[in-house]
CSV table of C-alpha atoms in Angstrom, one decimal:
chain,number,residue,atom,x,y,z
A,20,UNK,CA,-7.8,-16.6,8.5
A,21,UNK,CA,-5.2,-13.8,8.7
A,22,UNK,CA,-6.5,-10.8,10.7
A,23,UNK,CA,-4.9,-7.3,11.1
A,24,UNK,CA,-6.2,-5.0,13.4
A,25,UNK,CA,-4.9,-1.5,14.1
A,26,UNK,CA,-5.5,0.7,17.1
A,27,UNK,CA,-7.9,3.4,17.1
A,28,UNK,CA,-7.8,7.1,15.8
A,29,UNK,CA,-5.7,9.6,17.6
A,30,UNK,CA,-6.0,13.6,17.9
A,31,UNK,CA,-2.3,14.9,18.6
A,32,UNK,CA,-1.1,18.3,19.0
A,33,UNK,CA,1.8,19.6,16.8
A,34,UNK,CA,5.3,18.5,18.2
A,35,UNK,CA,4.1,15.5,19.9
A,36,UNK,CA,4.5,11.7,19.0
A,37,UNK,CA,2.0,9.0,17.9
A,38,UNK,CA,2.2,5.4,18.4
A,39,UNK,CA,0.3,3.1,16.4
A,40,UNK,CA,-0.1,-0.6,16.8
A,41,UNK,CA,-1.0,-3.4,14.3
A,42,UNK,CA,-1.7,-6.7,15.7
A,43,UNK,CA,-2.1,-9.8,13.5
A,44,UNK,CA,-3.4,-13.2,14.0
A,45,UNK,CA,-3.8,-16.4,12.1
A,46,UNK,CA,-0.2,-16.8,10.6
A,47,UNK,CA,3.4,-16.8,11.8
A,48,UNK,CA,4.2,-13.5,12.8
A,49,UNK,CA,8.1,-13.8,12.2
A,50,UNK,CA,7.3,-15.1,8.4
A,51,UNK,CA,6.8,-11.6,6.6
A,52,UNK,CA,7.7,-8.0,6.9
A,53,UNK,CA,5.5,-5.4,8.1
A,54,UNK,CA,5.2,-2.2,6.0
A,55,UNK,CA,3.6,1.0,7.0
A,56,UNK,CA,1.7,3.1,4.5
A,57,UNK,CA,0.5,6.9,4.8
A,58,UNK,CA,-2.6,8.2,3.0
A,59,UNK,CA,-3.0,11.8,3.4
A,60,UNK,CA,-6.8,13.2,3.1
A,61,UNK,CA,-7.9,12.7,-0.5
A,62,UNK,CA,-4.3,11.7,-1.6
A,63,UNK,CA,-2.4,8.6,-2.7
A,64,UNK,CA,-0.5,6.2,-1.2
A,65,UNK,CA,3.1,6.8,0.3
A,66,UNK,CA,5.3,3.9,1.6
A,67,UNK,CA,6.8,4.8,5.0
A,68,UNK,CA,9.0,1.8,5.7
A,69,UNK,CA,9.2,-1.9,6.8
A,70,UNK,CA,10.1,-3.8,9.9
A,71,UNK,CA,11.4,-7.5,9.8
A,72,UNK,CA,9.7,-9.0,13.1
A,73,UNK,CA,12.1,-11.8,13.2
A,74,UNK,CA,15.2,-9.8,13.3
A,75,UNK,CA,14.1,-6.3,14.0
A,76,UNK,CA,15.6,-4.6,11.1
A,77,UNK,CA,14.1,-1.7,9.7
A,78,UNK,CA,14.2,0.5,6.3
A,79,UNK,CA,12.7,3.8,6.4
A,80,UNK,CA,11.9,6.2,3.6
A,81,UNK,CA,14.0,9.2,3.5
A,82,UNK,CA,10.9,11.5,4.1
A,83,UNK,CA,10.4,10.1,7.4
A,84,UNK,CA,13.8,9.2,8.6
A,85,UNK,CA,14.8,10.6,11.8
A,86,UNK,CA,11.1,10.9,12.9
A,87,UNK,CA,9.9,7.4,12.6
A,88,UNK,CA,10.6,4.2,14.5
A,89,UNK,CA,9.1,0.8,13.6
A,90,UNK,CA,9.3,-2.0,15.9
A,91,UNK,CA,7.8,-5.7,16.5
A,92,UNK,CA,6.9,-7.5,19.6
A,93,UNK,CA,6.9,-11.1,18.6
A,94,UNK,CA,5.4,-12.1,22.0
A,95,UNK,CA,2.3,-10.0,21.2
A,96,UNK,CA,2.3,-10.6,17.3
A,97,UNK,CA,2.3,-6.9,17.0
A,98,UNK,CA,4.0,-4.1,15.2
A,99,UNK,CA,4.3,-0.7,16.2
A,100,UNK,CA,4.9,2.6,14.4
A,101,UNK,CA,6.0,5.7,16.1
A,102,UNK,CA,6.0,8.9,14.6
A,103,UNK,CA,7.3,12.0,16.2
A,104,UNK,CA,7.6,15.8,15.8
A,105,UNK,CA,4.1,15.7,14.5
A,106,UNK,CA,2.8,18.5,12.1
A,107,UNK,CA,-0.2,19.2,10.4
A,108,UNK,CA,1.1,17.6,7.2
A,109,UNK,CA,1.1,14.3,9.0
A,110,UNK,CA,-2.6,14.1,9.2
A,111,UNK,CA,-3.5,11.1,7.6
A,112,UNK,CA,-4.5,7.4,7.6
A,113,UNK,CA,-1.8,4.9,8.4
A,114,UNK,CA,-2.2,1.4,7.2
A,115,UNK,CA,0.0,-1.7,8.2
A,116,UNK,CA,0.3,-4.4,5.9
A,117,UNK,CA,2.1,-7.5,5.3
A,118,UNK,CA,4.7,-8.0,2.4
A,119,UNK,CA,4.0,-11.2,0.7
A,120,UNK,CA,6.5,-13.1,-1.6
A,121,UNK,CA,5.2,-13.7,-5.0
A,122,UNK,CA,6.7,-13.7,-8.7
A,123,UNK,CA,10.1,-13.3,-7.3
A,124,UNK,CA,9.4,-10.1,-5.2
A,125,UNK,CA,6.9,-8.8,-2.8
A,126,UNK,CA,3.3,-7.5,-2.9
A,127,UNK,CA,1.3,-6.1,0.0
A,128,UNK,CA,-1.7,-8.2,1.2
A,129,UNK,CA,-3.7,-8.5,4.6
A,130,UNK,CA,-4.0,-4.8,5.5
A,131,UNK,CA,-5.1,-3.1,8.5
A,132,UNK,CA,-8.2,-1.2,8.6
A,133,UNK,CA,-6.3,1.9,8.9
A,134,UNK,CA,-5.7,4.6,11.7
A,135,UNK,CA,-6.7,8.1,11.2
A,136,UNK,CA,-4.1,10.6,12.9
A,137,UNK,CA,-5.3,14.1,13.1
A,138,UNK,CA,-2.6,16.6,14.0
A,139,UNK,CA,-4.2,19.8,15.2
A,140,UNK,CA,-3.9,22.4,17.8
B,369,UNK,CA,14.0,6.6,-5.9
B,370,UNK,CA,11.9,5.0,-8.7
B,371,UNK,CA,9.0,7.1,-9.9
B,372,UNK,CA,6.0,5.5,-11.1
B,373,UNK,CA,3.7,7.7,-13.4
B,374,UNK,CA,0.1,6.5,-14.0
B,375,UNK,CA,-2.5,7.6,-16.5
B,376,UNK,CA,-5.0,8.7,-16.8
B,377,UNK,CA,-5.5,10.2,-13.4
B,378,UNK,CA,-9.3,9.6,-13.8
B,379,UNK,CA,-11.6,7.9,-16.1
B,380,UNK,CA,-15.5,7.4,-16.6
B,381,UNK,CA,-16.7,4.4,-18.3
B,382,UNK,CA,-19.8,2.3,-18.8
B,383,UNK,CA,-20.5,-1.2,-17.6
B,384,UNK,CA,-19.0,-3.6,-20.1
B,385,UNK,CA,-16.4,-1.3,-21.4
B,386,UNK,CA,-12.6,-2.5,-21.6
B,387,UNK,CA,-10.7,-0.2,-19.3
B,388,UNK,CA,-6.8,0.3,-19.6
B,389,UNK,CA,-4.5,2.0,-17.0
B,390,UNK,CA,-1.0,2.5,-17.6
B,391,UNK,CA,2.0,2.9,-15.4
B,392,UNK,CA,5.6,4.0,-16.3
B,393,UNK,CA,8.5,3.5,-14.1
B,394,UNK,CA,11.4,6.0,-14.1
B,395,UNK,CA,13.8,3.1,-14.8
B,396,UNK,CA,13.5,-0.5,-15.7
B,397,UNK,CA,12.1,-2.5,-12.9
B,398,UNK,CA,11.7,-6.1,-14.7
B,399,UNK,CA,8.0,-7.3,-14.0
B,400,UNK,CA,8.3,-6.1,-10.4
B,401,UNK,CA,4.8,-4.1,-10.4
B,402,UNK,CA,1.8,-4.7,-8.4
B,403,UNK,CA,-1.7,-3.2,-8.9
B,404,UNK,CA,-4.1,-2.4,-6.0
B,405,UNK,CA,-7.7,-1.2,-5.8
B,406,UNK,CA,-8.9,1.0,-3.1
B,407,UNK,CA,-12.6,1.8,-2.5
B,408,UNK,CA,-13.6,4.9,-0.4
B,409,UNK,CA,-12.9,4.3,3.4
B,410,UNK,CA,-11.3,1.0,2.7
B,411,UNK,CA,-7.6,-0.3,2.6
B,412,UNK,CA,-6.2,-1.2,-0.8
B,413,UNK,CA,-6.6,-4.7,-2.1
B,414,UNK,CA,-4.1,-6.3,-4.3
B,415,UNK,CA,-5.4,-7.6,-7.8
B,416,UNK,CA,-2.3,-8.2,-9.7
B,417,UNK,CA,1.4,-9.2,-8.6
B,418,UNK,CA,4.7,-9.4,-10.5
B,419,UNK,CA,3.0,-7.6,-13.4
B,420,UNK,CA,0.5,-10.2,-14.7
B,421,UNK,CA,-0.1,-12.6,-11.9
B,422,UNK,CA,-3.7,-12.5,-10.8
B,423,UNK,CA,-4.1,-12.8,-6.9
B,424,UNK,CA,-6.3,-15.4,-5.7
B,425,UNK,CA,-10.1,-14.6,-5.5
B,426,UNK,CA,-9.6,-11.5,-7.9
B,427,UNK,CA,-12.0,-11.9,-10.9
B,428,UNK,CA,-10.4,-12.8,-14.1
B,429,UNK,CA,-12.0,-9.8,-16.0
B,430,UNK,CA,-8.7,-8.1,-14.3
B,431,UNK,CA,-5.3,-8.5,-15.9
B,432,UNK,CA,-1.8,-7.2,-16.1
B,433,UNK,CA,1.0,-6.9,-18.5
B,434,UNK,CA,4.3,-5.3,-19.3
B,435,UNK,CA,7.8,-5.6,-18.3
B,436,UNK,CA,10.9,-3.0,-18.1
B,437,UNK,CA,9.3,0.5,-17.7
B,438,UNK,CA,5.7,0.2,-19.1
B,439,UNK,CA,2.8,-1.6,-17.5
B,440,UNK,CA,-0.8,-1.9,-18.0
B,441,UNK,CA,-3.9,-2.9,-15.9
B,442,UNK,CA,-6.6,-4.0,-18.1
B,443,UNK,CA,-10.4,-4.4,-17.0
B,444,UNK,CA,-11.9,-6.5,-19.6
B,445,UNK,CA,-15.5,-5.8,-19.0
B,446,UNK,CA,-16.2,-3.1,-16.4
B,447,UNK,CA,-18.5,-3.9,-13.7
B,448,UNK,CA,-20.5,-1.6,-11.4
B,449,UNK,CA,-18.4,-2.9,-8.3
B,450,UNK,CA,-15.4,-1.8,-9.9
B,451,UNK,CA,-15.4,1.8,-9.1
B,452,UNK,CA,-12.5,3.1,-7.1
B,453,UNK,CA,-9.1,4.2,-7.1
B,454,UNK,CA,-6.5,2.0,-8.7
B,455,UNK,CA,-2.9,2.2,-8.0
B,456,UNK,CA,0.4,0.6,-9.3
B,457,UNK,CA,3.5,0.0,-7.0
B,458,UNK,CA,7.0,-1.1,-7.8
B,459,UNK,CA,8.6,-3.8,-5.7
B,460,UNK,CA,11.9,-3.6,-7.5
B,461,UNK,CA,13.7,-1.7,-4.6
B,462,UNK,CA,13.1,0.5,-1.6
B,463,UNK,CA,11.7,2.8,-1.2
B,464,UNK,CA,8.6,1.1,-2.5
B,465,UNK,CA,6.8,3.8,-4.5
B,466,UNK,CA,3.3,3.9,-5.9
B,467,UNK,CA,1.7,5.6,-8.6
B,468,UNK,CA,-0.5,8.7,-8.2
B,469,UNK,CA,-3.7,6.8,-8.7
B,470,UNK,CA,-6.3,6.5,-11.3
B,471,UNK,CA,-9.9,7.3,-10.2
B,472,UNK,CA,-12.5,4.9,-12.0
B,473,UNK,CA,-16.0,6.2,-12.2
B,474,UNK,CA,-19.0,4.2,-13.5
B,475,UNK,CA,-21.1,6.0,-16.0
């Protein structure tokens, strides 16, 4: 059974950095890209970017470019998302999820439980 | 970026009703649309991928259709457990973009 477990809730001051971990088990960690999705309180889903665990390649959404870094540690089967220069608008739940091939493209399956990041002074 | 426009933004329907949610892409995206259901406090769950393929374990009352720019998610007979918010998402290109969501309430 595939399991995806994220690190716990964080309270951060504006201007600081948060690092969220996403540990996976039950499958070959190198096999699928890991994606990160932001959900602000009461709002919809926003794709932040992806990391290829096997090669370390990343693609980031323009909105987060320059502030976000996504990495993967294959020895620990864990992906990380680092978001810096935090501001109150970054208060959100952050999810990691796997990009699964299907129908000629990819869909998101096996989501983490989400990590609430609160940015407040 | 490809914009995904969902409608309606919310709906209220009775158990047994047929429910349809639509999603329009700002450019043609073949069949590369996925549909998710999200319940309060939970992560999203994939229902349909590649416009019309039912994900394993998802009840057959859920179906998807469409290609190009216009897509539809249909619940053939709404059940009490189908409350939540539904999102479409395009997988044609990066950035992967989601629709704004449709909140489904049970009357």
